[in-house]
Structure formats: structure tokens, C-alpha cells
mmCIF file of C-alpha atoms and ligand atoms in Angstrom:
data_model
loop_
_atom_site.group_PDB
_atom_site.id
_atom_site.type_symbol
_atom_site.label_atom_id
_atom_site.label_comp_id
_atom_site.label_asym_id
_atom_site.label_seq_id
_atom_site.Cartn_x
_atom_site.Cartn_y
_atom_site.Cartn_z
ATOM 1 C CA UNK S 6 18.609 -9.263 6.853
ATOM 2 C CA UNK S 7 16.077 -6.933 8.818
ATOM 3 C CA UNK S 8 13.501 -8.010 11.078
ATOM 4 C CA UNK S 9 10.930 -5.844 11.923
ATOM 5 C CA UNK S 10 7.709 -6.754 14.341
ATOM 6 C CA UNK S 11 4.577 -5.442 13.974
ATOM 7 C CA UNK S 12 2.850 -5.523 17.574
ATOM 8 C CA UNK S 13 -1.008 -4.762 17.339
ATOM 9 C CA UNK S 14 -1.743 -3.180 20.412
ATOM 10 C CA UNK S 15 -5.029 -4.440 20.740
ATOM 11 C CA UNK S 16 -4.628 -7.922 19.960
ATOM 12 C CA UNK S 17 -1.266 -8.977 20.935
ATOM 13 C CA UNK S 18 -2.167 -12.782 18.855
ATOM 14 C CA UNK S 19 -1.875 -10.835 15.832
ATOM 15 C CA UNK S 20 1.705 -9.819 16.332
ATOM 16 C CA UNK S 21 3.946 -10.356 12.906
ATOM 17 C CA UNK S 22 7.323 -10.350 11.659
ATOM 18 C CA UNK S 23 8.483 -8.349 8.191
ATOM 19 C CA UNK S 24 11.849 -9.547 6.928
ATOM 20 C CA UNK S 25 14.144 -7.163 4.552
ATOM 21 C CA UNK S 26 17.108 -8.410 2.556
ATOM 22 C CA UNK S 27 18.344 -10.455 -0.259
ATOM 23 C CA UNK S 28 17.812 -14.071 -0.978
ATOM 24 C CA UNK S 29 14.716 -14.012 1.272
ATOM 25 C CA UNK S 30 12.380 -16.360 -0.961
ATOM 26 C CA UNK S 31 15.096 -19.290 -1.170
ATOM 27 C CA UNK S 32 14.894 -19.845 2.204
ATOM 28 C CA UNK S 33 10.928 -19.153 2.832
ATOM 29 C CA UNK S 34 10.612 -22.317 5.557
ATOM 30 C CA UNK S 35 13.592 -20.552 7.949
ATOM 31 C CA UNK S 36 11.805 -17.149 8.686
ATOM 32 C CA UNK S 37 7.802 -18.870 8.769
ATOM 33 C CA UNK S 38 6.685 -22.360 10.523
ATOM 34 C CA UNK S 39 5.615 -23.378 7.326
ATOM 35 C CA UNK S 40 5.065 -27.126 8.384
ATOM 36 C CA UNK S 41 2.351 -26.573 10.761
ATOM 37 C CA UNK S 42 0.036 -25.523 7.346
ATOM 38 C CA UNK S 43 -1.814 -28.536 5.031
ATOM 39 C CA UNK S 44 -1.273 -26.906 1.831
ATOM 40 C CA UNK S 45 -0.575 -23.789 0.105
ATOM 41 C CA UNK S 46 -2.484 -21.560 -2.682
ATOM 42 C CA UNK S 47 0.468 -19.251 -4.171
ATOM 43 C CA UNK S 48 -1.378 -16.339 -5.804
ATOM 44 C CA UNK S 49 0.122 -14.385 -8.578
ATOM 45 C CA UNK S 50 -0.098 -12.164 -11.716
ATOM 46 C CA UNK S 51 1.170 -12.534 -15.143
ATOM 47 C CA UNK S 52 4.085 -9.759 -14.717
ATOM 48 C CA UNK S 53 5.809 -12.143 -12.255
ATOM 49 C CA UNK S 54 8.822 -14.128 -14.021
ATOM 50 C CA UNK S 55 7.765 -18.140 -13.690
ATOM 51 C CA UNK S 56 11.067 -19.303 -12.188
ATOM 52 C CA UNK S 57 10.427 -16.737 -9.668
ATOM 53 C CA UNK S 58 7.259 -18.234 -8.740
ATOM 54 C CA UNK S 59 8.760 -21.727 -9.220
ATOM 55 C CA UNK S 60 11.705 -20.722 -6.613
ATOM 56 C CA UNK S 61 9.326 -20.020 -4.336
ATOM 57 C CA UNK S 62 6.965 -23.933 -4.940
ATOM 58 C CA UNK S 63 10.928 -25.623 -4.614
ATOM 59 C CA UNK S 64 11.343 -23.916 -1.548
ATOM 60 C CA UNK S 65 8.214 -24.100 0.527
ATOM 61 C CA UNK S 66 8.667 -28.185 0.528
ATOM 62 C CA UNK S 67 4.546 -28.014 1.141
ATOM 63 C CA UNK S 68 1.378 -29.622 -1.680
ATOM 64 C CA UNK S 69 0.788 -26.153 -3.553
ATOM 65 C CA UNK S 70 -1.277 -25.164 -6.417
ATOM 66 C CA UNK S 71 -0.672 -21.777 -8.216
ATOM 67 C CA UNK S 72 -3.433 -19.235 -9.470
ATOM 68 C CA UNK S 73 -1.941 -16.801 -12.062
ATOM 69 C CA UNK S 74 -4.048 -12.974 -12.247
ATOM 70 C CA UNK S 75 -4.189 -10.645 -14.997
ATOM 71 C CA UNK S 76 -2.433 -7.510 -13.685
ATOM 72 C CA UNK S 77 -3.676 -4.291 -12.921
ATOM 73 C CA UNK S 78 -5.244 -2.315 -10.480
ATOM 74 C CA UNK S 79 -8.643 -2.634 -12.611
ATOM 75 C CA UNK S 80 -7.966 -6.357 -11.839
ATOM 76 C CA UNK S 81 -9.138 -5.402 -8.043
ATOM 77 C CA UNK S 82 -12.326 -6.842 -8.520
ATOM 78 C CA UNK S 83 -15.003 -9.463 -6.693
ATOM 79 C CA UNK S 84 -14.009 -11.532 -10.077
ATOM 80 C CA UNK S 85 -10.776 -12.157 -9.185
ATOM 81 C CA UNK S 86 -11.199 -12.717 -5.757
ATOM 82 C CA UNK S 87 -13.997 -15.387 -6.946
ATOM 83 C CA UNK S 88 -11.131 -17.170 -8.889
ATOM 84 C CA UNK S 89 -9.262 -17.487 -5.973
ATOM 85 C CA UNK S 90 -12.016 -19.068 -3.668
ATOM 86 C CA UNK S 91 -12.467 -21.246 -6.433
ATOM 87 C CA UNK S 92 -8.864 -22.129 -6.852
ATOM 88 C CA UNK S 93 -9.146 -22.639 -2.333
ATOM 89 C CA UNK S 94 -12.149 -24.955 -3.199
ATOM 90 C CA UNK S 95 -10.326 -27.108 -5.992
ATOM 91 C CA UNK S 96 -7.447 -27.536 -4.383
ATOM 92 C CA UNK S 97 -8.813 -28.952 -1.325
ATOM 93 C CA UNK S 98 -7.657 -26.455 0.939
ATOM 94 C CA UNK S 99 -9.105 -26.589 4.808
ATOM 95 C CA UNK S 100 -8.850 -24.131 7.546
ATOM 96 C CA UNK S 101 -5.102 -24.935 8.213
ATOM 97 C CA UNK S 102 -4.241 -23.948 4.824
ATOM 98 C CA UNK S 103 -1.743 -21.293 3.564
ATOM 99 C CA UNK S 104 -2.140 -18.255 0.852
ATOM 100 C CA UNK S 105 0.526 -17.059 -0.253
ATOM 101 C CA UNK S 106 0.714 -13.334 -2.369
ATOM 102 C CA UNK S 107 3.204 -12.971 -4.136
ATOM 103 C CA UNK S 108 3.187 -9.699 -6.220
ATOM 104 C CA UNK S 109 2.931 -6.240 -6.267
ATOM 105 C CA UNK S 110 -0.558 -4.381 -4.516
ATOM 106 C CA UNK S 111 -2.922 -5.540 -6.354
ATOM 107 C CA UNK S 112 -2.137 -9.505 -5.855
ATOM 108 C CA UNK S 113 -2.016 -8.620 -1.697
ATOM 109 C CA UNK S 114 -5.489 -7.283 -1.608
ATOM 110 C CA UNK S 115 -6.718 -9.548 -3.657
ATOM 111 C CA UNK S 116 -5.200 -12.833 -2.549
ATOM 112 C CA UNK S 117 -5.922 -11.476 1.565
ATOM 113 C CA UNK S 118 -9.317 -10.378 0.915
ATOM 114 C CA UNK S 119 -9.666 -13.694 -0.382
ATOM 115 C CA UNK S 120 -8.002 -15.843 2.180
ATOM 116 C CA UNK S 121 -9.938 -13.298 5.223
ATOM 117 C CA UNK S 122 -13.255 -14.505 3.935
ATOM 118 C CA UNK S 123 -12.871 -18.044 2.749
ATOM 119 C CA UNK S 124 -14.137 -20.313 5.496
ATOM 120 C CA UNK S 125 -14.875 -17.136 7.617
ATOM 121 C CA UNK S 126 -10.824 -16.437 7.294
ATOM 122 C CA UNK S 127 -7.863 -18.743 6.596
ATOM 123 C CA UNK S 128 -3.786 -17.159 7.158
ATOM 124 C CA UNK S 129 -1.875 -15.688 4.322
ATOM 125 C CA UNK S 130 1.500 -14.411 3.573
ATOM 126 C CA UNK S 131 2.411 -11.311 1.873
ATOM 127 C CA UNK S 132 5.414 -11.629 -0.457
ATOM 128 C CA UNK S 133 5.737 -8.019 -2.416
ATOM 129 C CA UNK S 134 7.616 -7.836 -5.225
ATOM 130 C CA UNK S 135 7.153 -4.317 -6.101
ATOM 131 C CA UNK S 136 8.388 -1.242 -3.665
ATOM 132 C CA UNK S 137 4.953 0.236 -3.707
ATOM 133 C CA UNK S 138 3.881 -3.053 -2.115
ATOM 134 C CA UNK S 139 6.782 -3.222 0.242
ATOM 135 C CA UNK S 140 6.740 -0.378 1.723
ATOM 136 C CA UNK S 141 3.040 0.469 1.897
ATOM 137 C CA UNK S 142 0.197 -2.250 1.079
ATOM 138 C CA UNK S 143 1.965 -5.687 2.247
ATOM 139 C CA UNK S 144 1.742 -4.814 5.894
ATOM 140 C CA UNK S 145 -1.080 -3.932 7.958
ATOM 141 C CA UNK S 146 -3.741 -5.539 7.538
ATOM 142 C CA UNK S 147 -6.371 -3.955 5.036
ATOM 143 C CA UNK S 148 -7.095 -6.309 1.973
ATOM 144 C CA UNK S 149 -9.918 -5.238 -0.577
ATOM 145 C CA UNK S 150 -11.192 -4.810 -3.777
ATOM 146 C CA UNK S 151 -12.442 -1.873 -5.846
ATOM 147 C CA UNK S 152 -16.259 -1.649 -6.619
ATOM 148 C CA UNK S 153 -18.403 0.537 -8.191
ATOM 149 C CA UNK S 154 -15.908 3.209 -9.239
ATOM 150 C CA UNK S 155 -14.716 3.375 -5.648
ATOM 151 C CA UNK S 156 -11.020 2.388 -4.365
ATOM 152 C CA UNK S 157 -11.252 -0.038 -2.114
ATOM 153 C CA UNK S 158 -15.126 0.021 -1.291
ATOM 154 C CA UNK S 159 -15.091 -3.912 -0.056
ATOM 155 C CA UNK S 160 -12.502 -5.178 2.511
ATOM 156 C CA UNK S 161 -11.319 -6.670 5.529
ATOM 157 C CA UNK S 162 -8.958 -6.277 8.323
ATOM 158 C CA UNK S 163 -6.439 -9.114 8.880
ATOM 159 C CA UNK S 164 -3.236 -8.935 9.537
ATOM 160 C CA UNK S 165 -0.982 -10.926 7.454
ATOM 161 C CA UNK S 166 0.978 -14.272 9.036
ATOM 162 C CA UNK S 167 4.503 -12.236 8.181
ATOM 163 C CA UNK S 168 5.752 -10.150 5.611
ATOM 164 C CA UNK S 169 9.007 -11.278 3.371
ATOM 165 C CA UNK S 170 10.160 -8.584 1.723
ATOM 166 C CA UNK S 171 13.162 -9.675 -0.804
ATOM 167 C CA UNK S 172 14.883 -7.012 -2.765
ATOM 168 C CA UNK S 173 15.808 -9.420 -5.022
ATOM 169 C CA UNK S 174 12.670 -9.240 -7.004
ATOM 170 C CA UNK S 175 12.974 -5.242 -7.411
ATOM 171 C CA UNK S 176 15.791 -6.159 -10.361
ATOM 172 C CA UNK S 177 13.137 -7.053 -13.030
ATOM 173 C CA UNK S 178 10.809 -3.949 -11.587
ATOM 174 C CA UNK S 179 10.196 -1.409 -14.194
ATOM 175 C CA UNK S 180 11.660 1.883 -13.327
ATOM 176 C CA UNK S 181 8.119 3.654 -13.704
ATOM 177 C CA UNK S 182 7.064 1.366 -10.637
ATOM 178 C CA UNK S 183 9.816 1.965 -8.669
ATOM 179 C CA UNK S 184 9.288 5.465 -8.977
ATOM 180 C CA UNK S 185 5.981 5.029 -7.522
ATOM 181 C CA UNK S 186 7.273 3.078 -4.786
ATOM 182 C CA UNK S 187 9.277 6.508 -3.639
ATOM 183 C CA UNK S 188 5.239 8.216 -3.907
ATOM 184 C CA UNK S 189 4.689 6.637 -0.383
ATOM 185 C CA UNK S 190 8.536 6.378 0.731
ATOM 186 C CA UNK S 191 8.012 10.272 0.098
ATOM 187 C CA UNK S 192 5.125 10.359 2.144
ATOM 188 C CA UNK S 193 6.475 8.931 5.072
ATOM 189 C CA UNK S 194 8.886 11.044 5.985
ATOM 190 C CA UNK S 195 6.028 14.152 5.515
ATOM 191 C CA UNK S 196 4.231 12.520 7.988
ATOM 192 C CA UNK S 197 6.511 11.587 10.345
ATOM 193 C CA UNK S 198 10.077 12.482 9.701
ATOM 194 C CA UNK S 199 11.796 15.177 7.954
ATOM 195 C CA UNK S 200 15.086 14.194 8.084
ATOM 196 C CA UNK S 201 14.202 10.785 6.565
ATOM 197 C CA UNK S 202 12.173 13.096 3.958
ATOM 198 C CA UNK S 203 15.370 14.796 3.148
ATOM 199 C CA UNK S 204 17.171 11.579 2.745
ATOM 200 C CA UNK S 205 14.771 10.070 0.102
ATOM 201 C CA UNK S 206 14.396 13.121 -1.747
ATOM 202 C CA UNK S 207 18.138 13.745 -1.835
ATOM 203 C CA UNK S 208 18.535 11.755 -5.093
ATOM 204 C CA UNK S 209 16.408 9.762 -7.758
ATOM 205 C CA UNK S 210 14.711 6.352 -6.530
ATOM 206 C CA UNK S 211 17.031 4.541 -9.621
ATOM 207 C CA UNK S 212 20.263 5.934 -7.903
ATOM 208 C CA UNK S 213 19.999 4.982 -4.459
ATOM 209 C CA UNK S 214 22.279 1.637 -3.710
ATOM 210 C CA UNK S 215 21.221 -1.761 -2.991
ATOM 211 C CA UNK S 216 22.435 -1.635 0.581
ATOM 212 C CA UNK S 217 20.714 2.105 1.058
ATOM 213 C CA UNK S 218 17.117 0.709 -0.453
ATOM 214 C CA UNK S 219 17.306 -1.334 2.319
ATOM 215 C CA UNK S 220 17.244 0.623 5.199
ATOM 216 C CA UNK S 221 14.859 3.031 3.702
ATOM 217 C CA UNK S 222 12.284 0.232 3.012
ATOM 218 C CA UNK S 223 12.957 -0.557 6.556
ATOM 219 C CA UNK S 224 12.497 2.855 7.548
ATOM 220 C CA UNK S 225 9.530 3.375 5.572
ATOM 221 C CA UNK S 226 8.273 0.000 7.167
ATOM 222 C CA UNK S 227 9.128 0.864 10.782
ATOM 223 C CA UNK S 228 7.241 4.458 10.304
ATOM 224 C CA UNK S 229 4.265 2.235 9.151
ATOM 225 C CA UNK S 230 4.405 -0.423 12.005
ATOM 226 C CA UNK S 231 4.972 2.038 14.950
ATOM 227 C CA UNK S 232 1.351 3.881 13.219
ATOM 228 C CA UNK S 233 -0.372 0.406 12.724
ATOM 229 C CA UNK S 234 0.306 -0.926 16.105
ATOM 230 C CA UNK S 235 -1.139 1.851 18.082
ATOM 231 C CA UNK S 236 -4.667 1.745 15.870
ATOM 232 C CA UNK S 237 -5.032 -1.436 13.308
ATOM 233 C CA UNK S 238 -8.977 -0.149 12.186
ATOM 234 C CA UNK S 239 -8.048 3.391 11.553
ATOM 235 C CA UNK S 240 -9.783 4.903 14.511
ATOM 236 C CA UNK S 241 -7.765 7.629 14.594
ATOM 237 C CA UNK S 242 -3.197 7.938 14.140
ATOM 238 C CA UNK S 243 -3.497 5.312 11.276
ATOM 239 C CA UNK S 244 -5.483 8.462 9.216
ATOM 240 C CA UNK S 245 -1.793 10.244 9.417
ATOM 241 C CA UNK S 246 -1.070 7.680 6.620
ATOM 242 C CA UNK S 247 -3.527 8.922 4.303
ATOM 243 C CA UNK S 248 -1.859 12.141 3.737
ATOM 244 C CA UNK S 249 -2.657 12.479 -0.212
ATOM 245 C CA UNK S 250 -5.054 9.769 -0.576
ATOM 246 C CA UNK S 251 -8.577 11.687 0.041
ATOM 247 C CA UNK S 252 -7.288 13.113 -3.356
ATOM 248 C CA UNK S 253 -5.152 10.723 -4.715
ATOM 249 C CA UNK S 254 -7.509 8.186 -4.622
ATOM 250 C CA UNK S 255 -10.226 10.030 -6.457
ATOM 251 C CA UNK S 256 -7.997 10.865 -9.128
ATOM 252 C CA UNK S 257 -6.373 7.353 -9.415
ATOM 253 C CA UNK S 258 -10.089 6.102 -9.613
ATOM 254 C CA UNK S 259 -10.658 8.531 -12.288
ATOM 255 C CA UNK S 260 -7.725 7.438 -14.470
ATOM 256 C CA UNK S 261 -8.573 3.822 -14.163
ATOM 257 C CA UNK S 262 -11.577 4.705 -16.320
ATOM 258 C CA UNK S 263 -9.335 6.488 -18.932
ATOM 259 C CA UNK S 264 -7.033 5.933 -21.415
ATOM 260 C CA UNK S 265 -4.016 6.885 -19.329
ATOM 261 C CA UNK S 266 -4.444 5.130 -16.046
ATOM 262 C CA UNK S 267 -1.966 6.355 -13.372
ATOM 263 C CA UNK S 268 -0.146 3.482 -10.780
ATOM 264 C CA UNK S 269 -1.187 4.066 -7.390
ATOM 265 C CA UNK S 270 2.118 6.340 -6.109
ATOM 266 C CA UNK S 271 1.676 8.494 -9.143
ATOM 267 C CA UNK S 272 -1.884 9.245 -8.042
ATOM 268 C CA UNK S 273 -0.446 10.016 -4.432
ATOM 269 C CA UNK S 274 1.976 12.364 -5.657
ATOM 270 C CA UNK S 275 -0.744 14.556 -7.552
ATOM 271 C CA UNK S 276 -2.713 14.339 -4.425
ATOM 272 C CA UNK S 277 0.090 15.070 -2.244
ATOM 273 C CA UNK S 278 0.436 17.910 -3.830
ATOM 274 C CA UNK S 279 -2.916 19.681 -3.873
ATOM 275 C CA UNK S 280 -3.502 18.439 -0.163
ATOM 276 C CA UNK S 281 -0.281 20.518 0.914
ATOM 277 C CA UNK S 282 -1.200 23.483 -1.038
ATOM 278 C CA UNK S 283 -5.055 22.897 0.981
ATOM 279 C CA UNK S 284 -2.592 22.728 4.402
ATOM 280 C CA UNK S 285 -1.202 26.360 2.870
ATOM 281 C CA UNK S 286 -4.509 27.604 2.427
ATOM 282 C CA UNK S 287 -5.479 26.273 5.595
ATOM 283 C CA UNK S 288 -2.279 28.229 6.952
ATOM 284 C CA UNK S 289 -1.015 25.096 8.315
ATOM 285 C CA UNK S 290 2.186 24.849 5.911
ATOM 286 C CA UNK S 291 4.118 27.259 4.982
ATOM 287 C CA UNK S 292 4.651 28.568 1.324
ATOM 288 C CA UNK S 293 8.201 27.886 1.795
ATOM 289 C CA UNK S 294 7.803 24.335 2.680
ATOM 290 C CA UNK S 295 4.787 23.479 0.328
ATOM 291 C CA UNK S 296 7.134 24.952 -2.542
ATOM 292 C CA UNK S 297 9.849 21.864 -1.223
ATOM 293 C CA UNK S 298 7.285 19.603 -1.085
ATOM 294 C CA UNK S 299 6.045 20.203 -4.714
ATOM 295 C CA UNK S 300 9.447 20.495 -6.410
ATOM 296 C CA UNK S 301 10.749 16.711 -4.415
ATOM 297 C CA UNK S 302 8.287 14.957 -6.273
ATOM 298 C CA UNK S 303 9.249 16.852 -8.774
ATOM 299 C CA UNK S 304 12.695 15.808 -8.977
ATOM 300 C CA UNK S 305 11.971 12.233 -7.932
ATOM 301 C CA UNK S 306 9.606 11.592 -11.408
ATOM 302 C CA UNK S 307 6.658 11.861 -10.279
ATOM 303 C CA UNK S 308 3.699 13.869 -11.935
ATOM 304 C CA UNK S 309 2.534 16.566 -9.884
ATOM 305 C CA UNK S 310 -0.629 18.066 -11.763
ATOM 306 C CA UNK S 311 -3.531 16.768 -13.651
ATOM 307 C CA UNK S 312 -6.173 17.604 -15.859
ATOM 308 C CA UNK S 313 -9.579 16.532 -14.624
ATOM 309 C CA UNK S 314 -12.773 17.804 -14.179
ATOM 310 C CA UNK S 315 -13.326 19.314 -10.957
ATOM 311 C CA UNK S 316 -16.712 18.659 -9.946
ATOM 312 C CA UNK S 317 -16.259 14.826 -11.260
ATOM 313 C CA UNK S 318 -12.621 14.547 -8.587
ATOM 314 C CA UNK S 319 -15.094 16.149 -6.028
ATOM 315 C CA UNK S 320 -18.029 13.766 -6.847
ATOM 316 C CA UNK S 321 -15.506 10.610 -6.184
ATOM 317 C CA UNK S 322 -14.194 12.713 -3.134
ATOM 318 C CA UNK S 323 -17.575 12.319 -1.338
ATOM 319 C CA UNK S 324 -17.708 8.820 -2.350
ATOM 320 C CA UNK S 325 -14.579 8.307 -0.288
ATOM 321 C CA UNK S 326 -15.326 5.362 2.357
ATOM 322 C CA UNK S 327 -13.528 7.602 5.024
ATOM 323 C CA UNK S 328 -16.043 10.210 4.497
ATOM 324 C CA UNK S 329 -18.480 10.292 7.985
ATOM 325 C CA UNK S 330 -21.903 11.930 7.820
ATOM 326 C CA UNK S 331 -21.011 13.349 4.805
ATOM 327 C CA UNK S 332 -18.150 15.290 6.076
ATOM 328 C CA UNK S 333 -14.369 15.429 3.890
ATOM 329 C CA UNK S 334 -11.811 14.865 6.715
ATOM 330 C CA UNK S 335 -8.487 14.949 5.105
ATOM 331 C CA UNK S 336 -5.321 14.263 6.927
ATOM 332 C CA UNK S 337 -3.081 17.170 6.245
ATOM 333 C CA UNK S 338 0.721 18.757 7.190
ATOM 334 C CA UNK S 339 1.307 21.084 9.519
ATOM 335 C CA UNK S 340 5.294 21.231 8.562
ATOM 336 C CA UNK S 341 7.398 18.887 6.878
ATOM 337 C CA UNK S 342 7.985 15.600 9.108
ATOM 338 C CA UNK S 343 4.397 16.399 10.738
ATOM 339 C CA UNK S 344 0.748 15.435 9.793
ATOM 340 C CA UNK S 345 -2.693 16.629 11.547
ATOM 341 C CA UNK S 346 -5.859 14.552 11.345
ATOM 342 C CA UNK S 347 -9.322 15.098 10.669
ATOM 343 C CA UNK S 348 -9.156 18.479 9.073
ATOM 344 C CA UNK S 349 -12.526 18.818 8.269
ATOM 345 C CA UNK S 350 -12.573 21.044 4.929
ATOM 346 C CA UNK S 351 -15.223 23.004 3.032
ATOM 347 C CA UNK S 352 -16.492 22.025 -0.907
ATOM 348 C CA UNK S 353 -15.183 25.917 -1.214
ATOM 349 C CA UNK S 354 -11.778 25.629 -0.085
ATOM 350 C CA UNK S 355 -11.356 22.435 -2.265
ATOM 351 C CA UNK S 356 -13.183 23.685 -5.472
ATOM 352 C CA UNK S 357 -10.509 26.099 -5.165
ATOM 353 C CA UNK S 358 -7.502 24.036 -4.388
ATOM 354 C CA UNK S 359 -8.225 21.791 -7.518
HETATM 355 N N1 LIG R 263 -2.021 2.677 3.035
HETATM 356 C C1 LIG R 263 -2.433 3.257 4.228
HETATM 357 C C2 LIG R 263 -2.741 2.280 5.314
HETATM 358 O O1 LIG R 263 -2.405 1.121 5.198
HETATM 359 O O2 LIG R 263 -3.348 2.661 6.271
#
């Protein structure tokens, strides 16, 4: 097993452990002081197998009550965190009580942005049982729900009470979501690392080992940390994560209202890709390494173009919450291994990209 901390600079109370390995959930009350809670709310969604859910109630030896979501990313929604307050409220729960997320994405956000409001904020643990979710949206803190057409429009800060990341539960994961896991794996090492970029992108996400998906989650995870602990509210060096998402999350919005709605990490990828050609344009990447870029995600299954109206992808664009005085900022690469914030771009230059 891996343990990884996650120190927030700023408030050192906050501090939290992520643990990587196998067998993780059987033995839930060894890694986290479970005892010191009154109950536990375990929130789920209907693509997580029952005994996997009931492993977990056996284990945690605490009163628990289950609430069981729809899944989805459309399932973001202030419904769904409703029916978990409501779930808090029935079950008794007090200020020393537990939630406990375990899913993919959409299960964290909802199930924290729940437990970060109820009673002005109660603790809550992320188990993620999809790779998207382990390497990206488990850990560090932002929890939220989609409103009004916009990704993530309504959300908190909180940092999670620990992270348990089991690879066990990747075995039922459809291979489509795994492949979207490697959207953000991907993205890490464009950001940060380009050795680690060559690494994940030197075979496909379905033939790496169980040993090897390991240490790149815990890569992935580390890369994330080191960012999140220097700035928790995105101030500035947490933007380098966004690489792809200014555009990525326009377009995923926009498929969510389709027929053909793409998973998170397949939106990325699409926006990963315009937002290095915009770093070409920019003359920030080279052709060279924009071409490498393109034909990874490529290789690795991931969908790389779309076929979307242009002024509608720019209307959701300057919708985006990180949008300031009306201004696109996107985070973009300036190499392979190495992103540059707050590129401030022009409705031109990204009328043209698209
Ligand atoms: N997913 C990007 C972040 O957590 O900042």
C-alpha cells in the first residue's frame, strides 16, 4: 500500500492521507479513526455492485444508513444533493457524523457538497471507484454541482477526512471509463512531467499491469497534492491543473444536453487538444510537440475532435466560473511536461482554434 499526504499549506488542520493498493475497503477502520464518528451516511450510485457497498457497512463496525443515486454526470444536481441532506436528517446524523462517497466523480461532489453544507459542514470520506475519480476529483477539496448549463457553477472547498483509493474496484470498471481515467493521467504529466507523460502514453490504459496502475495513480496523485498544497482555492499554481478544461468543460456541458453525452476525460481530451494547438498559435508549443500531444490521445482511445457549433462552445466558454471581468484565461503548455497560467486569449484567436 501507498500513502500519500496532502499538506495544505495554509491550514495545516486540514492535512489528509490518500491510501493506494488492494484490499483497501476490507480494512476501512485501520487507515481512518473511524470510532471517534456517531454514525455514517454511505453515499452511492446504482452502477456500484451491492456486496461492494455491503463490504464496506461489514467493515466500518459504525450505525450506517445507505443512499443509492442515479448515475450520471446530469445527476450533479441541487436534487440530489437535497436527497442526501434529507437522508443526513432521517438518519439522525449530528455534527460528529461521517459521509462516506463511495463512487466514481459524480457521487464525490455530490455526497461532499452535501456533507460541506449540512449543519454549516460535517467530515466526509472519499472512496473512488473509478480512475477518473482517483486520480483527479477524490482529492482536493472542490465538491459541487452543475447548474444552469454550467459545470460546476455551485460548490465548496473542503478537504476530504482521507482518501482510500482501492484498485480493487477498477475490475468491474468499464473499459470506456478507464480510458477516461488516462484523459487526466495524460494531463498530468503535460503539466508537470514529461517523462511520466511518456510513460502513460507508452501503451493503452487496458494494458498497463496491476502493480504499474499503481504507481501511476500514485504519481498522478502526488503531481496533484504537491499543486493543491501550495494553493487549495485556486489563487493561482492550482490553474496549471486546468490545462483542457476552459474547453473541455464547455464541450462536456454541451454534450450533456445531447444525445451523445461524453464522460468527463473524453471531454478533456478534445479540449486538450484544441488548447495545445491555441499554445501553437500562441507560439508557445511547438508543432512538433503539439503533433505528439494530439496523436497520444490518439493512441490511448480517446476522441480528439468534435462537431459543435462554435459560437454556442464560445457562449459556454464565457460562462466559465474561472472567467474574471469577463476575461478567458486559459492555462496553456509551453512544452511537454510544462504549463503557463493565465494566458489571457482573444474571441479571435479562439474562433479560430475551434
Ligand atoms: N480538477 C482540477 C482541480 O481539482 O483543481
Amino acid at each position: 500500500m501507498k500513502k500519500i499526504n496532502v499538506h495544505i499549506k495554509t491550514n495545516r488542520q486540514q492535512d489528509y492521507p490518500i491510501f493506494i493498493g488492494v484490499g483497501l475497503l476490507e480494512k476501512i477502520n485501520s487507515l481512518v479513526d473511524i470510532t471517534k464518528y456517531s454514525k455514517a451516511v454511505i453515499v452511492t450510485d446504482k452502477n456500484i455492485p451491492s456486496s461492494l457497498v455491503q463490504n464496506l457497512q461489514t467493515a466500518l463496525g459504525l450505525p450506517n444508513s445507505v443512499v443509492v443515486l442515479e448515475s450520471g454526470e446530469q445527476q450533479k444536481d441541487l436534487e440530489n444533493v437535497q436527497k442526501v441532506w434529507k437522508a443526513l436528517k432521517d438518519f439522525g446524523c449530528d455534527r460528529k457524523s461521517l459521509v462516506i462517497n463511495l463512487g466514481g466523480g459524480v457521487v464525490g461532489d455530490i455526497g461532499g457538497f452535501a456533507a460541506s453544507t449540512f449543519m454549516r459542514g460535517i467530515d466526509f470520506l472519499q472512496i473512488p471507484t473509478t480512475l477518473l475519480a482517483q486520480v483527479d476529483a477524490s482529492s482536493g477539496g472542490k465538491v459541487g454541482i452543475n447548474l444552469l448549463g454550467i459545470k460546476n457553477l455551485v460548490g465548496t472547498f473542503q478537504q476530504p477526512i482521507a482518501v482510500i483509493i482501492d484498485i480493487d474496484t477498477l475490475s468491474t470498471l468499464p473499459q470506456r471509463e478507464l480510458i477516461s481515467g488516462f484523459a487526466e493521467i495524460i494531463k498530468h504529466g503535460l503539466i508537470a512531467d514529461k517523462e511520466y507523460f511518456l510513460l502513460v502514453t507508452s501503451k493503452k490504459a487496458q494494458e498497463f499491469s496491476q502493480d504499474e496502475l499503481i504507481e501511476i495513480i500514485s504519481k498522478s496523485v502526488q503531481i496533484k497534492a504537491d499543486i493543491v498544497s501550495q494553493d487549495e482555492k485556486e489563487s493561482d499554481l492550482r490553474k496549471l491543473l486546468n490545462f483542457g478544461h476552459t474547453i473541455g468543460h464547455a464541450v462536456e456541458a454541451m454534450s450533456q444536453e445531447s444525445n451523445k453525452p461524453l464522460l468527463h476525460g473524453e471531454a478533456i481530451s478534445i479540449g486538450m487538444v484544441i488548447e495545445g494547438k491555441l499554445s501553437k498559435i500562441l507560439g508557445l508549443l511547438s508543432n512538433e510537440e503539439c503533433e505528439i500531444l494530439e496523436q497520444a490521445l490518439i493512441k490511448a482511445g480517446l476522441p480528439t475532435t468534435l462537431d459543435l457549433p462554435v459560437d454556442d462552445i464560445l457562449e459556454k466558454i464565457k460562462s466559465d466560473k474561472k472567467n474574471v471581468k469577463g476575461e478567458t484565461k486559459f492555462t496553456l503548455l509551453e512544452g511537454i511536461g510544462k504549463a503557463i497560467i493565465n494566458k489571457l486569449v482573444d474571441d479571435f484567436t479562439i474562433r479560430k482554434v475551434l
